[in-house]
CSV table of N, CA and C in Angstrom, one decimal:
chain,number,residue,atom,x,y,z
W,223,MET,N,112.2,91.9,77.4
W,223,MET,CA,112.0,93.1,78.2
W,223,MET,C,110.6,93.1,78.7
W,224,PHE,N,110.4,93.5,80.0
W,224,PHE,CA,109.1,93.6,80.6
W,224,PHE,C,109.0,95.0,81.3
W,225,ILE,N,108.0,95.7,81.0
W,225,ILE,CA,107.7,97.0,81.7
W,225,ILE,C,106.3,96.9,82.2
W,226,ASN,N,106.1,96.9,83.5
W,226,ASN,CA,104.7,96.9,84.1
W,226,ASN,C,103.9,98.1,83.6
W,227,LYS,N,102.6,97.9,83.4
W,227,LYS,CA,101.8,98.9,82.9
W,227,LYS,C,101.7,100.1,83.8
W,228,ASP,N,102.0,100.0,85.1
W,228,ASP,CA,101.9,101.1,86.0
W,228,ASP,C,103.2,102.0,86.1
W,229,VAL,N,104.2,101.6,85.3
W,229,VAL,CA,105.5,102.3,85.4
W,229,VAL,C,105.4,103.5,84.5
W,230,CYS,N,105.9,104.6,85.0
W,230,CYS,CA,105.9,105.9,84.2
W,230,CYS,C,107.4,106.1,83.7
W,231,ILE,N,107.6,106.3,82.4
W,231,ILE,CA,108.9,106.6,81.9
W,231,ILE,C,108.9,107.9,81.2
W,232,GLY,N,109.8,108.8,81.6
W,232,GLY,CA,109.9,110.2,81.0
W,232,GLY,C,110.3,110.2,79.6
W,233,ASP,N,110.1,111.4,79.0
W,233,ASP,CA,110.5,111.6,77.6
W,233,ASP,C,112.0,111.3,77.4
W,234,TYR,N,112.3,110.7,76.2
W,234,TYR,CA,113.7,110.5,75.7
W,234,TYR,C,114.4,109.5,76.5
W,235,SER,N,113.8,108.9,77.6
W,235,SER,CA,114.5,107.8,78.3
W,235,SER,C,114.4,106.5,77.5
W,236,TYR,N,115.5,105.7,77.6
W,236,TYR,CA,115.5,104.4,76.8
W,236,TYR,C,115.9,103.3,77.7
W,237,VAL,N,115.4,102.1,77.3
W,237,VAL,CA,115.6,100.9,78.0
W,237,VAL,C,116.1,99.8,77.1
W,238,TYR,N,117.3,99.2,77.4
W,238,TYR,CA,117.8,98.1,76.5
W,238,TYR,C,117.2,96.8,76.9
W,239,GLU,N,117.5,95.8,76.1
W,239,GLU,CA,116.9,94.4,76.1
W,239,GLU,C,117.1,93.7,77.5
W,240,ASN,N,116.3,92.8,77.7
W,240,ASN,CA,116.3,91.9,78.9
W,240,ASN,C,116.2,92.7,80.2
W,241,THR,N,115.6,93.8,80.2
W,241,THR,CA,115.4,94.6,81.4
W,241,THR,C,114.0,94.4,81.9
W,242,LEU,N,113.9,94.3,83.2
W,242,LEU,CA,112.6,94.1,83.9
W,242,LEU,C,112.3,95.3,84.8
W,243,ILE,N,111.2,96.0,84.5
W,243,ILE,CA,110.8,97.1,85.3
W,243,ILE,C,109.4,96.8,85.9
W,244,GLU,N,109.4,96.3,87.1
W,244,GLU,CA,108.2,95.9,87.8
W,244,GLU,C,107.4,97.1,88.4
W,245,SER,N,108.2,98.1,88.9
W,245,SER,CA,107.5,99.3,89.5
W,245,SER,C,108.5,100.4,89.4
W,246,GLY,N,107.9,101.6,89.5
W,246,GLY,CA,108.8,102.8,89.5
W,246,GLY,C,108.3,103.9,88.6
W,247,ASN,N,109.0,105.1,88.9
W,247,ASN,CA,108.8,106.3,88.1
W,247,ASN,C,110.2,106.7,87.6
W,248,ILE,N,110.3,106.8,86.3
W,248,ILE,CA,111.6,107.1,85.7
W,248,ILE,C,111.6,108.4,85.0
W,249,GLY,N,112.5,109.3,85.3
W,249,GLY,CA,112.5,110.6,84.7
W,249,GLY,C,112.9,110.7,83.2
W,250,LYS,N,113.1,111.9,82.8
W,250,LYS,CA,113.5,112.1,81.4
W,250,LYS,C,115.0,111.9,81.1
W,251,PHE,N,115.3,111.6,79.9
W,251,PHE,CA,116.7,111.4,79.4
W,251,PHE,C,117.5,110.4,80.2
W,252,CYS,N,116.8,109.3,80.7
W,252,CYS,CA,117.5,108.3,81.4
W,252,CYS,C,118.0,107.2,80.4
W,253,SER,N,119.2,106.6,80.8
W,253,SER,CA,119.8,105.6,79.9
W,253,SER,C,119.9,104.3,80.8
W,254,ILE,N,119.1,103.3,80.4
W,254,ILE,CA,119.0,102.1,81.2
W,254,ILE,C,119.5,101.0,80.3
W,255,ALA,N,120.6,100.4,80.8
W,255,ALA,CA,121.3,99.3,80.0
W,255,ALA,C,120.5,98.0,80.1
W,256,SER,N,121.1,97.0,79.5
W,256,SER,CA,120.4,95.7,79.4
W,256,SER,C,120.6,94.9,80.7
W,257,ASN,N,119.6,94.0,80.9
W,257,ASN,CA,119.6,93.1,82.1
W,257,ASN,C,119.5,93.8,83.4
W,258,VAL,N,118.8,95.0,83.4
W,258,VAL,CA,118.6,95.7,84.7
W,258,VAL,C,117.3,95.3,85.3
W,259,SER,N,117.2,95.3,86.6
W,259,SER,CA,115.9,95.0,87.3
W,259,SER,C,115.6,96.2,88.1
W,260,ILE,N,114.4,96.8,87.9
W,260,ILE,CA,114.0,98.0,88.7
W,260,ILE,C,112.7,97.7,89.4
W,261,GLY,N,112.7,97.9,90.7
W,261,GLY,CA,111.5,97.8,91.5
W,261,GLY,C,110.9,96.4,91.6
W,262,PRO,N,111.7,95.3,91.8
W,262,PRO,CA,111.1,94.0,91.9
W,262,PRO,C,110.3,93.8,93.2
W,263,ASP,N,109.3,92.9,93.1
W,263,ASP,CA,108.5,92.7,94.3
W,263,ASP,C,109.4,92.1,95.4
W,264,ASN,N,108.9,92.4,96.6
W,264,ASN,CA,109.6,91.8,97.8
W,264,ASN,C,108.7,90.7,98.3
W,265,HIS,N,109.2,90.0,99.3
W,265,HIS,CA,108.4,88.9,100.0
W,265,HIS,C,108.5,89.3,101.5
W,266,PRO,N,107.4,89.0,102.3
W,266,PRO,CA,107.5,89.2,103.7
W,266,PRO,C,108.5,88.3,104.3
W,267,ILE,N,109.3,88.7,105.3
W,267,ILE,CA,110.3,87.9,105.9
W,267,ILE,C,109.9,87.5,107.3
W,268,ASN,N,108.8,87.9,107.8
W,268,ASN,CA,108.4,87.7,109.2
W,268,ASN,C,107.4,86.5,109.3
W,269,LEU,N,107.1,85.8,108.3
W,269,LEU,CA,106.2,84.7,108.3
W,269,LEU,C,107.0,83.4,108.3
W,270,VAL,N,106.4,82.2,108.5
W,270,VAL,CA,107.1,81.0,108.5
W,270,VAL,C,107.7,80.7,107.2
W,271,SER,N,107.0,81.1,106.1
W,271,SER,CA,107.5,80.9,104.7
W,271,SER,C,107.5,82.3,104.0
W,272,THR,N,108.4,82.4,103.1
W,272,THR,CA,108.5,83.6,102.3
W,272,THR,C,107.7,83.4,101.0
W,273,HIS,N,107.2,82.2,100.7
W,273,HIS,CA,106.5,81.9,99.5
W,273,HIS,C,105.2,82.6,99.4
W,274,PRO,N,104.8,83.1,98.2
W,274,PRO,CA,103.5,83.9,98.1
W,274,PRO,C,102.2,83.1,98.3
W,275,PHE,N,102.3,81.8,98.6
W,275,PHE,CA,101.0,81.1,98.8
W,275,PHE,C,100.3,81.6,100.1
W,276,LEU,N,101.1,82.3,101.0
W,276,LEU,CA,100.6,82.8,102.2
W,276,LEU,C,99.9,84.2,102.1
W,277,TYR,N,100.1,84.9,101.0
W,277,TYR,CA,99.5,86.2,100.8
W,277,TYR,C,99.0,86.5,99.4
W,278,ASP,N,99.2,85.7,98.5
W,278,ASP,CA,98.8,85.9,97.1
W,278,ASP,C,97.8,84.9,96.7
W,279,LYS,N,96.5,85.4,96.4
W,279,LYS,CA,95.4,84.5,96.0
W,279,LYS,C,95.8,83.6,94.8
W,280,LYS,N,96.5,84.1,93.9
W,280,LYS,CA,96.9,83.3,92.7
W,280,LYS,C,97.6,82.1,93.2
W,281,TRP,N,98.5,82.2,94.1
W,281,TRP,CA,99.3,81.1,94.6
W,281,TRP,C,98.6,80.2,95.6
W,282,SER,N,97.8,80.9,96.4
W,282,SER,CA,97.0,80.1,97.4
W,282,SER,C,96.0,79.1,96.7
W,283,ARG,N,95.4,79.5,95.6
W,283,ARG,CA,94.5,78.7,94.9
W,283,ARG,C,95.2,77.4,94.3
W,284,LYS,N,96.5,77.6,94.0
W,284,LYS,CA,97.2,76.4,93.4
W,284,LYS,C,97.4,75.3,94.4
W,285,ILE,N,97.3,75.6,95.7
W,285,ILE,CA,97.4,74.5,96.7
W,285,ILE,C,96.2,74.4,97.5
W,286,ASN,N,95.0,74.9,96.9
W,286,ASN,CA,93.7,74.8,97.5
W,286,ASN,C,93.6,75.4,98.9
W,287,ILE,N,94.1,76.6,99.1
W,287,ILE,CA,93.9,77.3,100.3
W,287,ILE,C,92.8,78.4,100.0
W,288,ASP,N,91.7,78.3,100.8
W,288,ASP,CA,90.6,79.2,100.5
W,288,ASP,C,90.7,80.6,101.2
W,289,THR,N,91.4,80.6,102.3
W,289,THR,CA,91.4,81.9,103.1
W,289,THR,C,92.9,82.3,103.3
W,290,ILE,N,93.1,83.6,103.0
W,290,ILE,CA,94.4,84.2,103.3
W,290,ILE,C,94.2,85.2,104.4
W,291,ASN,N,94.9,85.0,105.5
W,291,ASN,CA,94.8,85.8,106.7
W,291,ASN,C,95.9,86.9,106.8
W,292,TYR,N,96.5,87.2,105.7
W,292,TYR,CA,97.6,88.1,105.7
W,292,TYR,C,97.5,89.1,104.5
W,293,GLU,N,97.6,90.4,104.8
W,293,GLU,CA,97.6,91.3,103.7
W,293,GLU,C,99.0,91.9,103.6
W,294,TYR,N,99.6,91.6,102.5
W,294,TYR,CA,101.0,92.0,102.3
W,294,TYR,C,101.0,93.2,101.3
W,295,LYS,N,101.7,94.2,101.7
W,295,LYS,CA,101.9,95.4,100.9
W,295,LYS,C,103.3,95.6,100.5
W,296,ASN,N,103.6,95.6,99.3
W,296,ASN,CA,104.9,95.8,98.8
W,296,ASN,C,105.4,97.2,99.2
W,297,ASP,N,106.7,97.4,99.3
W,297,ASP,CA,107.3,98.7,99.5
W,297,ASP,C,107.0,99.7,98.4
W,298,SER,N,107.3,100.9,98.6
W,298,SER,CA,107.1,101.9,97.6
W,298,SER,C,107.9,101.7,96.3
W,299,PRO,N,107.4,102.0,95.2
W,299,PRO,CA,108.2,101.9,93.9
W,299,PRO,C,109.4,102.8,93.9
W,300,PRO,N,110.4,102.5,93.3
W,300,PRO,CA,111.6,103.4,93.2
W,300,PRO,C,111.3,104.6,92.4
W,301,ILE,N,111.9,105.7,92.7
W,301,ILE,CA,111.8,107.0,92.0
W,301,ILE,C,113.2,107.3,91.4
W,302,ILE,N,113.2,107.3,90.1
W,302,ILE,CA,114.5,107.6,89.4
W,302,ILE,C,114.4,108.9,88.7
W,303,GLY,N,115.3,109.8,89.1
W,303,GLY,CA,115.3,111.2,88.6
W,303,GLY,C,115.6,111.3,87.1
W,304,ASN,N,115.9,112.4,86.6
W,304,ASN,CA,116.2,112.7,85.2
W,304,ASN,C,117.7,112.6,84.9
W,305,ASP,N,118.0,112.2,83.7
W,305,ASP,CA,119.4,112.1,83.2
W,305,ASP,C,120.2,111.1,84.1
W,306,VAL,N,119.6,110.0,84.4
W,306,VAL,CA,120.2,109.0,85.2
W,306,VAL,C,120.7,107.9,84.3
W,307,TRP,N,121.9,107.4,84.5
W,307,TRP,CA,122.5,106.3,83.7
W,307,TRP,C,122.6,105.1,84.6
W,308,ILE,N,121.9,104.0,84.2
W,308,ILE,CA,121.9,102.8,85.0
W,308,ILE,C,122.6,101.7,84.2
W,309,GLY,N,123.8,101.2,84.7
W,309,GLY,CA,124.6,100.3,84.0
W,309,GLY,C,124.0,98.9,84.0
W,310,ARG,N,124.6,98.1,83.1
W,310,ARG,CA,124.2,96.7,82.8
W,310,ARG,C,124.1,95.9,84.1
W,311,ASN,N,123.1,95.0,84.3
W,311,ASN,CA,123.0,94.1,85.4
W,311,ASN,C,122.7,94.7,86.7
W,312,ALA,N,122.4,96.0,86.8
W,312,ALA,CA,122.1,96.7,88.0
W,312,ALA,C,120.7,96.3,88.5
W,313,ILE,N,120.6,96.4,89.8
W,313,ILE,CA,119.3,96.1,90.5
W,313,ILE,C,118.9,97.3,91.3
W,314,ILE,N,117.7,97.9,91.1
W,314,ILE,CA,117.3,99.0,91.9
W,314,ILE,C,116.1,98.5,92.7
W,315,LEU,N,116.2,98.4,94.0
W,315,LEU,CA,115.2,97.9,94.8
W,315,LEU,C,114.1,99.0,95.1
W,316,ARG,N,113.0,98.5,95.7
W,316,ARG,CA,111.9,99.5,96.1
W,316,ARG,C,112.4,100.4,97.3
W,317,ASN,N,111.6,101.4,97.6
W,317,ASN,CA,111.9,102.3,98.6
W,317,ASN,C,113.1,103.1,98.4
W,318,VAL,N,113.5,103.3,97.1
W,318,VAL,CA,114.7,104.0,96.8
W,318,VAL,C,114.4,105.2,95.9
W,319,THR,N,115.1,106.3,96.1
W,319,THR,CA,115.1,107.5,95.2
W,319,THR,C,116.5,107.7,94.7
W,320,ILE,N,116.6,107.8,93.4
W,320,ILE,CA,117.8,108.1,92.7
W,320,ILE,C,117.8,109.5,92.2
W,321,GLY,N,118.7,110.4,92.6
W,321,GLY,CA,118.7,111.8,92.2
W,321,GLY,C,119.0,112.0,90.8
W,322,ASP,N,118.7,113.2,90.3
W,322,ASP,CA,119.0,113.6,88.9
W,322,ASP,C,120.5,113.5,88.6
W,323,GLY,N,120.8,113.1,87.4
W,323,GLY,CA,122.2,113.1,87.0
W,323,GLY,C,123.1,112.0,87.6
W,324,ALA,N,122.5,111.1,88.4
W,324,ALA,CA,123.3,110.0,89.0
W,324,ALA,C,123.7,108.9,88.0
W,325,ILE,N,124.7,108.2,88.4
W,325,ILE,CA,125.2,107.1,87.6
W,325,ILE,C,125.2,105.9,88.5
W,326,ILE,N,124.6,104.8,88.1
W,326,ILE,CA,124.6,103.5,88.8
W,326,ILE,C,125.5,102.6,88.1
W,327,GLY,N,126.5,102.1,88.7
W,327,GLY,CA,127.5,101.3,88.0
W,327,GLY,C,127.0,99.9,87.7
W,328,ALA,N,127.6,99.3,86.7
W,328,ALA,CA,127.2,98.0,86.2
W,328,ALA,C,127.2,97.0,87.4
W,329,GLY,N,126.2,96.2,87.5
W,329,GLY,CA,126.1,95.1,88.6
W,329,GLY,C,125.8,95.6,90.0
W,330,ALA,N,125.6,96.9,90.1
W,330,ALA,CA,125.3,97.5,91.5
W,330,ALA,C,123.9,97.0,91.9
W,331,VAL,N,123.8,96.9,93.2
W,331,VAL,CA,122.5,96.6,93.9
W,331,VAL,C,122.2,97.8,94.7
W,332,VAL,N,121.2,98.6,94.3
W,332,VAL,CA,120.9,99.9,95.0
W,332,VAL,C,119.8,99.6,96.0
W,333,THR,N,120.2,99.7,97.3
W,333,THR,CA,119.3,99.5,98.4
W,333,THR,C,118.9,100.7,99.2
W,334,LYS,N,119.6,101.8,98.9
W,334,LYS,CA,119.4,103.1,99.6
W,334,LYS,C,119.4,104.2,98.6
W,335,ASP,N,118.9,105.4,99.0
W,335,ASP,CA,118.8,106.6,98.2
W,335,ASP,C,120.2,106.9,97.6
W,336,VAL,N,120.2,107.5,96.4
W,336,VAL,CA,121.4,107.9,95.7
W,336,VAL,C,121.2,109.4,95.5
W,337,GLU,N,122.2,110.2,95.9
W,337,GLU,CA,122.2,111.7,95.7
W,337,GLU,C,122.3,112.0,94.3
W,338,ALA,N,121.8,113.2,93.9
W,338,ALA,CA,121.9,113.8,92.6
W,338,ALA,C,123.4,113.9,92.2
W,339,PHE,N,123.7,113.5,91.0
W,339,PHE,CA,125.0,113.5,90.4
W,339,PHE,C,126.1,112.7,91.1
W,340,SER,N,125.6,111.7,91.8
W,340,SER,CA,126.5,110.8,92.6
W,340,SER,C,126.7,109.6,91.7
W,341,ILE,N,127.9,109.0,91.8
W,341,ILE,CA,128.3,107.8,91.1
W,341,ILE,C,128.4,106.7,92.2
W,342,VAL,N,127.6,105.6,92.0
W,342,VAL,CA,127.6,104.5,93.0
W,342,VAL,C,127.9,103.2,92.3
W,343,GLY,N,128.4,102.3,93.0
W,343,GLY,CA,128.6,100.9,92.5
W,343,GLY,C,128.8,99.9,93.6
W,344,GLY,N,128.7,98.6,93.3
W,344,GLY,CA,129.0,97.6,94.2
W,344,GLY,C,127.7,97.0,94.8
W,345,VAL,N,127.9,96.0,95.7
W,345,VAL,CA,126.8,95.2,96.3
W,345,VAL,C,127.0,95.2,97.8
W,346,PRO,N,126.2,95.9,98.6
W,346,PRO,CA,125.2,96.9,98.1
W,346,PRO,C,125.9,98.1,97.5
W,347,ALA,N,125.2,98.9,96.7
W,347,ALA,CA,125.8,100.1,96.1
W,347,ALA,C,126.3,101.1,97.1
W,348,ARG,N,127.5,101.6,96.9
W,348,ARG,CA,128.0,102.6,97.8
W,348,ARG,C,128.5,103.8,96.9
W,349,HIS,N,128.5,105.0,97.6
W,349,HIS,CA,128.9,106.2,96.9
W,349,HIS,C,130.4,106.1,96.5
W,350,ILE,N,130.7,106.4,95.3
W,350,ILE,CA,132.1,106.3,94.8
W,350,ILE,C,132.7,107.8,94.7
W,351,LYS,N,131.9,108.6,94.0
W,351,LYS,CA,132.3,110.0,93.9
W,351,LYS,C,131.1,110.8,93.3
W,352,TYR,N,131.3,112.1,93.3
W,352,TYR,CA,130.3,112.9,92.6
W,352,TYR,C,130.8,113.2,91.2
W,353,ARG,N,129.9,113.4,90.2
W,353,ARG,CA,130.3,113.8,88.9
W,353,ARG,C,130.9,115.2,88.8
W,354,PHE,N,130.4,116.1,89.7
W,354,PHE,CA,130.8,117.5,89.7
W,354,PHE,C,131.0,118.0,91.1
W,355,PRO,N,131.7,119.1,91.3
W,355,PRO,CA,131.7,119.7,92.7
W,355,PRO,C,130.3,120.2,93.1
W,356,GLU,N,130.1,120.4,94.4
W,356,GLU,CA,128.8,120.7,94.9
W,356,GLU,C,128.2,122.0,94.2
W,357,GLU,N,129.0,123.0,94.0
W,357,GLU,CA,128.5,124.3,93.5
W,357,GLU,C,127.9,124.0,92.1
W,358,ILE,N,128.6,123.2,91.3
W,358,ILE,CA,128.1,122.9,89.9
W,358,ILE,C,126.8,122.0,90.0
W,359,ARG,N,126.8,121.0,90.9
W,359,ARG,CA,125.6,120.2,91.1
W,359,ARG,C,124.4,121.0,91.4
W,360,GLU,N,124.6,121.9,92.4
W,360,GLU,CA,123.4,122.8,92.8
W,360,GLU,C,122.9,123.6,91.6
W,361,LYS,N,123.8,124.2,90.8
W,361,LYS,CA,123.4,125.0,89.7
W,361,LYS,C,122.7,124.2,88.6
W,362,LEU,N,123.2,123.0,88.3
W,362,LEU,CA,122.6,122.2,87.3
W,362,LEU,C,121.2,121.8,87.8
W,363,LEU,N,121.0,121.5,89.1
W,363,LEU,CA,119.7,121.1,89.6
W,363,LEU,C,118.7,122.3,89.5
W,364,GLN,N,119.2,123.5,89.6
W,364,GLN,CA,118.3,124.7,89.5
W,364,GLN,C,118.0,125.0,88.0
W,365,ILE,N,118.9,124.7,87.1
W,365,ILE,CA,118.7,124.9,85.7
W,365,ILE,C,117.7,124.0,85.1
W,366,LYS,N,117.8,122.7,85.5
W,366,LYS,CA,116.8,121.7,85.1
W,366,LYS,C,116.7,121.6,83.6
W,367,TRP,N,117.8,121.5,82.9
W,367,TRP,CA,117.7,121.4,81.4
W,367,TRP,C,116.8,120.4,80.9
W,368,TRP,N,116.6,119.3,81.6
W,368,TRP,CA,115.8,118.2,81.1
W,368,TRP,C,114.3,118.6,81.0
W,369,ASP,N,113.9,119.7,81.5
W,369,ASP,CA,112.6,120.2,81.4
W,369,ASP,C,112.4,121.2,80.2
W,370,TRP,N,113.5,121.5,79.6
W,370,TRP,CA,113.5,122.4,78.5
W,370,TRP,C,112.7,121.8,77.3
W,371,PRO,N,112.2,122.7,76.4
W,371,PRO,CA,111.6,122.2,75.2
W,371,PRO,C,112.7,121.7,74.3
W,372,GLU,N,112.4,120.8,73.4
W,372,GLU,CA,113.4,120.2,72.5
W,372,GLU,C,114.1,121.3,71.7
W,373,GLU,N,113.4,122.3,71.3
W,373,GLU,CA,114.0,123.3,70.5
W,373,GLU,C,115.1,124.1,71.2
W,374,LYS,N,114.9,124.3,72.5
W,374,LYS,CA,115.9,125.0,73.3
W,374,LYS,C,117.2,124.1,73.5
W,375,ILE,N,117.0,122.8,73.6
W,375,ILE,CA,118.1,121.9,73.7
W,375,ILE,C,118.9,122.0,72.4
W,376,ARG,N,118.2,121.8,71.3
W,376,ARG,CA,118.8,121.9,70.0
W,376,ARG,C,119.6,123.2,69.7
W,377,GLU,N,119.0,124.3,70.1
W,377,GLU,CA,119.6,125.6,69.9
W,377,GLU,C,120.9,125.8,70.7
W,378,ASN,N,121.0,125.1,71.8
W,378,ASN,CA,122.2,125.2,72.7
W,378,ASN,C,123.0,124.0,72.9
W,379,ILE,N,122.9,123.1,71.9
W,379,ILE,CA,123.6,121.8,72.0
W,379,ILE,C,125.1,121.9,72.2
W,380,GLU,N,125.7,122.9,71.6
W,380,GLU,CA,127.2,123.0,71.8
W,380,GLU,C,127.6,123.3,73.2
W,381,LEU,N,126.7,124.0,74.0
W,381,LEU,CA,127.0,124.3,75.4
W,381,LEU,C,127.0,123.0,76.3
W,382,PHE,N,126.3,122.0,75.8
W,382,PHE,CA,126.2,120.8,76.6
W,382,PHE,C,127.5,120.0,76.7
W,383,TYR,N,128.5,120.4,75.9
W,383,TYR,CA,129.8,119.8,75.9
W,383,TYR,C,130.8,120.5,76.9
W,384,ASN,N,130.4,121.6,77.5
W,384,ASN,CA,131.2,122.3,78.4
W,384,ASN,C,130.4,122.8,79.6
W,385,VAL,N,130.5,122.1,80.7
W,385,VAL,CA,129.7,122.4,81.9
W,385,VAL,C,129.9,123.8,82.3
W,386,GLU,N,131.1,124.3,82.4
W,386,GLU,CA,131.3,125.7,82.9
W,386,GLU,C,130.6,126.7,82.0
W,387,LYS,N,130.7,126.6,80.7
W,387,LYS,CA,130.1,127.5,79.7
W,387,LYS,C,128.5,127.4,79.8
W,388,PHE,N,128.1,126.2,80.0
W,388,PHE,CA,126.6,125.9,80.1
W,388,PHE,C,126.1,126.7,81.3
W,389,ILE,N,126.7,126.5,82.5
W,389,ILE,CA,126.3,127.1,83.7
W,389,ILE,C,126.4,128.7,83.6
W,390,LYS,N,127.5,129.1,83.0
W,390,LYS,CA,127.7,130.6,82.8
W,390,LYS,C,126.5,131.2,82.1
W,391,LYS,N,126.0,130.5,81.0
W,391,LYS,CA,125.0,131.1,80.2
W,391,LYS,C,123.6,130.9,80.9
W,392,PHE,N,123.3,129.8,81.6
W,392,PHE,CA,122.0,129.5,82.0
W,392,PHE,C,121.7,129.6,83.5
W,393,TYR,N,122.7,129.8,84.3
W,393,TYR,CA,122.5,129.9,85.8
W,393,TYR,C,122.4,131.4,86.1
W,394,HIS,N,121.4,131.8,86.8
W,394,HIS,CA,121.3,133.2,87.3
W,394,HIS,C,120.9,133.1,88.8
W,395,SER,N,121.8,133.4,89.7
W,395,SER,CA,121.5,133.2,91.1
W,395,SER,C,120.4,134.1,91.5
W,396,GLY,N,119.5,133.5,92.4
W,396,GLY,CA,118.4,134.3,92.9
W,396,GLY,C,117.2,134.4,91.9
W,397,GLU,N,117.3,133.9,90.7
W,397,GLU,CA,116.2,134.0,89.8
W,397,GLU,C,115.8,132.5,89.4
W,398,ASN,N,114.6,132.4,89.1
W,398,ASN,CA,114.0,131.1,88.7
W,398,ASN,C,113.8,131.0,87.2
W,399,GLU,N,114.2,132.1,86.5
W,399,GLU,CA,114.0,132.2,85.1
W,399,GLU,C,115.3,132.0,84.3
W,400,TYR,N,115.3,131.2,83.3
W,400,TYR,CA,116.5,131.0,82.6
W,400,TYR,C,116.4,131.4,81.2
W,401,VAL,N,117.5,131.9,80.6
W,401,VAL,CA,117.5,132.4,79.2
W,401,VAL,C,117.1,131.3,78.3
């Protein structure tokens, strides 16, 4: 497993073996399976070669090139929301935002943004379905249970097993304050 020092991983998120996280911000309560790749570096495709000897001093020194006339900037790191499940062997590319509660299927290659509570899969990853109807998704996004203190989660754990009861207790339309 490799996690770059610049990567931020939220509370209670976990990462299984053989996963490579080169860049990104990962929310709370995320489940990341084994052999996942998140935010790998890209290579410029508009030069004669895609090899890093043209833009990376470490590589240019290996073949005795003193001057590099090209400044390559990698794309933005991926942003992974809270309570996201990423299946085994998935690849999450840069310039991607994955919404809260999303599920990334095993082996998927995510090249575009993924909506909250969306289930995606395939190469490239495509929307399969939503975990919940729109009304429930919107309410869960407003409740933001992943930001609750640990004690509040423990006290209400039974409600986590029933979405309707959970929303009935914690969603209050027009208010930003939750019981």
